[in-house]
Amino acid sequence: MGSEDEQKYAAFMEKVKRTMYLDNISPQVTDAVIKTAFEQYGTVTNIHFIPNYIEPNYSGKCALVELENEKQAKSIIEVLSSYPFMMSGMPRPVRGRHAEPEMFDDCPPKPGRKIQVFWVDPKDPQFEVAQKLKNLTKKHVAEQSFLQKKQLEEEEKLSKQQAETLKGHYEKFEMMDSILCDGTSKRLSRFYGVNLNDD
Amino acid sequence: MEASSCCIVSYIVVCSNFISSIGILVSVFGGDQAMSQLVEENQKTFKWGIKIVTDDSEIKSYKSFTYQGVQYFLQDCVYLYREGAKDTDIGKLVKMWESKTGAKRGKVIWFFRPVDVCNFLREYEPSWNELFLASGEGRGVSNIIPLEAIVGKCNVACTAKDRRNTLLSKSDLAKANYYVSHIFDVGDLRISDKFPDIIDKIKVERLFNWSQNNPKGNLECRTGLSAGAQLKEKPTNTAEKPTKIEILHASENFENRDKPKANVECRNDPSANALLKVKEKPTYTAENHIKAEVLSIHENLEHHTLEAPPLKKRKILPVAETDPPSPSQDTRRWFFTLPWEDKVKEAHEQGTLVHLYNLDLSHTALDVQEMISKAFKVKAHAKVIPRRHSFDVYGHALVIFESKDDADLVMCLLKDRCLVVGEGRPLVACKATFNEPDMTLNFPGHLIMDSLKHKFNRKAVFASHCAQANTIEHEMAMQWRMLQNKSDLWWEALYKGQAKEFSHCQNQIMKHRTDELNTSAVEVTVAHESSDVPNRTEVERPSAPKSDEPNRTAVEVTSGPESPVERPQSASHPTLL
């Protein structure tokens, strides 16, 4: 029984090494997109999206992508960190890092672990410390959610800003396109005596 | 342009029309206007030194020269000025000569600064004064430069553990401006600590440190003789290729690469500070309607307290326990398999969903279920929520109980008393807020160019790719990258601060815990009495005075948020160049 647990755990750790954790994924991205995206670097064997329940705000979907071997995972993570990788052309680059065992739902328990629980009563002088810790935890969680909210605001700001610049660029190119098409550019070039063609 | 025209490597501060921004090698011929001007200027400050005797009558090779008052020898490392570059380049002089037109030329093998190759470093973390020696086949290993571009001498020590290298003494190392221990191969684009035998036709021994015993003069003579053959080669080479223009790009193509690890100015600190000052109070509205149920649960409470000591005792004794039937087997029987999302939704509606946190990070879902069954004697189905950031110390889990009463009971108990888990982490529970992942929510960073699609009248598919440096999307991607890095930093600051506060508190619990364990373990082995309670009170009395400490920690805790935020400022200064 013990060795079987250990084997399972070892196999699981092996899987963890081959897997990478991606976030900042656009909600429109699906399994197929991820698969084709990473085809150039290696074969993807398994994709698991981590659903997000508790946070009302979120920054992108997260996924655990399992690859064929550790080397592929490492090389992809290197690429993701040195170059901005746009998944399906979205300007927000995808981020990746090595997976950790806790990220997996089906993580088998570490062999040889024992779960310890004990109650601390109000009569116990430790109780105060424990209560302090509980309050601290609550406070921290509140801080975290607040920071998350702020972060989302920042992201939205940037997104709006980029949308505007993009619109500007687009209009510029539209304009250029249109004058090239309808002959305005030819007339203008004759007027100014500028040679349009690339000679 | 044609081969006859000469473009000068833009090391010289002369603004003229023919200087191109890319370093293009000159084969010195048809004297350039600008060059002759410079030659005249520098005639006075430039003086050749020891000459090397060669066969070639056109090209005069030298071992040293004096320029602007500083004497340079072969093997010296020099700073070179390049127009438009933010920093000087550093190279090692391996040859110097004067062409038949009088132009003074030198060949340098480059040292790369870490910023030049930051994309290819992978896991290697260079120091601030570290350089990489260029090697391999390809562009960027060496260049021929006009000697007037030299702006100063540089002391570069080679600390490579190569048998051909003589290691310097500590004092010499301290005097060095930079040190080199690795090479950067321009062909493979990677760092390596194995030095090849020859770098660009130069024997690598000449690139290593000099033996400090011999003054430079002597060594030169010796190497001059042995490398005389090499020096002879050089003049013939240049004679052969007078009409070719070799394009050797200086390390510019590396410097112009995008640097995702942009030097993020940590001005986010004031913003992070502002964030933490305005704190939201968590509202646990569940408390209100649980109070009514408290009275009815009082009997259960007592039941639990009686159980607590024997529970502890069992943990202390190294007796093989018969674990209750593991939760995983149970769940198969009483909980028919629904996809987790539906379960959660249903549980939320029924009020059986509880959000448990302050779990130990290594706890899995099964562990959580086990814990709950041990402590509360109820069955539950748990799922661990992966933490958002690698620095977060809190583990979260969503737990679905069989009934609303169970859920309420657990929450009430956890509120009134403390269930300590693992190494001193009291569990905290609250009513879970369930949010359906909103698919229509505008994901920041989503730019929908539908109009484009209509225009082309076909399904425009945006492939996944790495953005190239000269596109619009690249700029946008860089902005996002910067934001991502910034956000990483502020999350890190928050988590580290929280972790510090947390561990401080946790240590106190653990201290008490181990004290108790030690003393009560002794007690138990001596007498197998289940009257632990009187023993415990004896042990507790000496620890009573320690109750002052929690109060002090409370004060520290509230002032905590400010200090961690300041810390990142000092820690991040090195990133500001």
PDB file of C-alpha atoms in Angstrom, chain A residues 16 21 30 36 68 88 98-99 137 145 161 166:
ATOM      1  CA  VAL A  16       4.047  18.299 -12.590  1.00  0.00           C
ATOM      2  CA  TYR A  21       0.785  27.053 -15.692  1.00  0.00           C
ATOM      3  CA  THR A  30     -10.128  27.401 -26.204  1.00  0.00           C
ATOM      4  CA  THR A  36      -2.128  24.905 -32.154  1.00  0.00           C
ATOM      5  CA  GLU A  68       5.254  15.612 -23.703  1.00  0.00           C
ATOM      6  CA  SER A  88      -4.803  34.381 -31.095  1.00  0.00           C
ATOM      7  CA  HIS A  98       6.292  26.025 -14.021  1.00  0.00           C
ATOM      8  CA  ALA A  99       3.404  24.215 -12.468  1.00  0.00           C
ATOM      9  CA  THR A 137      -5.863  36.082   7.975  1.00  0.00           C
ATOM     10  CA  SER A 145      -9.088  41.255  -2.813  1.00  0.00           C
ATOM     11  CA  GLN A 161      -5.740  53.531 -23.742  1.00  0.00           C
ATOM     12  CA  LEU A 166      -5.302  51.371 -32.054  1.00  0.00           C
TER      13      LEU A 166
END
